[in-house]
Amino acid sequence: MRTFISDCQRATLLIERRADQQLPLAERVQLWAHLHLCAYCRRYAVQSPALARAARLTAQAPSTARLPSDFAAQLQRRLDEPS
Ligand SMILES: [Zn+2]
């Protein structure tokens, strides 16, 4: 069982690495074999790129969040107070 968890850790690492670079053949085969047997990592392999895309889009989107003006003024006064 411990080996299985370790294999999942290695598989998720390989899934992340293959998003940035082509894996060597031996690692591609290991990952393929693990994904063939492990539904959790198969799901991770599908969801991980979608999460990365969503995070990238969120980081690129301009922020529209604004503090209420009275709260911003109160916060600025507190920051300006000597400690
Ligand atoms: Zn796994």
Short mmCIF file of C-alpha atoms and ligand atoms in Angstrom, two decimals:
data_model
loop_
_atom_site.label_atom_id
_atom_site.label_comp_id
_atom_site.label_asym_id
_atom_site.label_seq_id
_atom_site.Cartn_x
_atom_site.Cartn_y
_atom_site.Cartn_z
CA MET A 1 0.00 0.00 0.00
CA ARG A 2 2.84 2.38 0.86
CA THR A 3 4.36 1.78 -2.56
CA PHE A 4 1.05 2.62 -4.18
CA ILE A 5 0.94 6.02 -2.45
CA SER A 6 4.51 6.65 -3.47
CA ASP A 7 3.61 5.76 -7.04
CA CYS A 8 0.75 8.28 -6.97
CA GLN A 9 3.12 10.95 -5.70
CA ARG A 10 5.54 10.15 -8.48
CA ALA A 11 2.73 10.03 -11.03
CA THR A 12 1.42 13.48 -10.07
CA LEU A 13 4.95 14.85 -10.25
CA LEU A 14 5.34 13.40 -13.74
CA ILE A 15 1.94 14.78 -14.77
CA GLU A 16 3.06 18.25 -13.73
CA ARG A 17 6.45 17.89 -15.42
CA ARG A 18 4.96 16.71 -18.69
CA ALA A 19 2.92 19.93 -18.87
CA ASP A 20 6.20 21.82 -19.23
CA GLN A 21 8.44 19.38 -21.04
CA GLN A 22 8.43 16.07 -22.86
CA LEU A 23 9.22 13.26 -20.48
CA PRO A 24 11.88 10.68 -21.29
CA LEU A 25 10.47 7.45 -22.69
CA ALA A 26 11.00 5.47 -19.46
CA GLU A 27 9.02 8.02 -17.44
CA ARG A 28 6.27 8.19 -20.07
CA VAL A 29 5.91 4.41 -19.87
CA GLN A 30 5.87 4.46 -16.05
CA LEU A 31 3.22 7.19 -16.07
CA TRP A 32 1.15 5.42 -18.71
CA ALA A 33 1.21 2.20 -16.66
CA HIS A 34 0.27 4.02 -13.49
CA LEU A 35 -2.57 5.93 -15.18
CA HIS A 36 -3.84 2.66 -16.61
CA LEU A 37 -4.25 1.31 -13.06
CA CYS A 38 -5.08 4.38 -10.99
CA ALA A 39 -8.36 6.23 -11.42
CA TYR A 40 -7.30 8.96 -8.99
CA CYS A 41 -4.28 9.95 -11.02
CA ARG A 42 -6.26 9.70 -14.26
CA ARG A 43 -8.67 12.23 -12.80
CA TYR A 44 -5.76 14.38 -11.63
CA ALA A 45 -4.24 14.23 -15.12
CA VAL A 46 -7.48 15.60 -16.57
CA GLN A 47 -8.13 18.23 -13.89
CA SER A 48 -4.61 19.57 -13.44
CA PRO A 49 -4.34 21.29 -16.85
CA ALA A 50 -7.83 22.77 -16.41
CA LEU A 51 -6.88 24.18 -13.00
CA ALA A 52 -3.64 25.59 -14.42
CA ARG A 53 -5.58 27.26 -17.24
CA ALA A 54 -8.10 28.73 -14.77
CA ALA A 55 -5.32 30.02 -12.52
CA ARG A 56 -3.54 31.58 -15.50
CA LEU A 57 -6.73 33.31 -16.69
CA THR A 58 -7.48 34.56 -13.18
CA ALA A 59 -3.97 35.95 -12.81
CA GLN A 60 -4.25 37.74 -16.17
CA ALA A 61 -7.71 39.22 -15.54
CA PRO A 62 -7.75 42.80 -14.30
CA SER A 63 -8.91 43.04 -10.70
CA THR A 64 -12.26 44.72 -10.24
CA ALA A 65 -12.26 44.37 -6.47
CA ARG A 66 -12.57 47.69 -4.67
CA LEU A 67 -12.79 48.49 -0.97
CA PRO A 68 -15.68 50.66 0.18
CA SER A 69 -14.33 54.23 0.36
CA ASP A 70 -15.08 54.64 4.08
CA PHE A 71 -13.31 51.38 4.89
CA ALA A 72 -10.31 52.34 2.75
CA ALA A 73 -10.02 55.70 4.53
CA GLN A 74 -10.31 54.05 7.95
CA LEU A 75 -7.68 51.47 7.03
CA GLN A 76 -5.32 54.16 5.73
CA ARG A 77 -5.68 56.13 9.01
CA ARG A 78 -4.83 53.01 11.00
CA LEU A 79 -1.81 52.30 8.81
CA ASP A 80 -0.63 55.88 9.27
CA GLU A 81 -0.88 55.70 13.06
CA PRO A 82 2.44 55.34 14.80
CA SER A 83 2.79 51.96 16.43
ZN ZN B 1 -2.18 7.11 -8.69
#
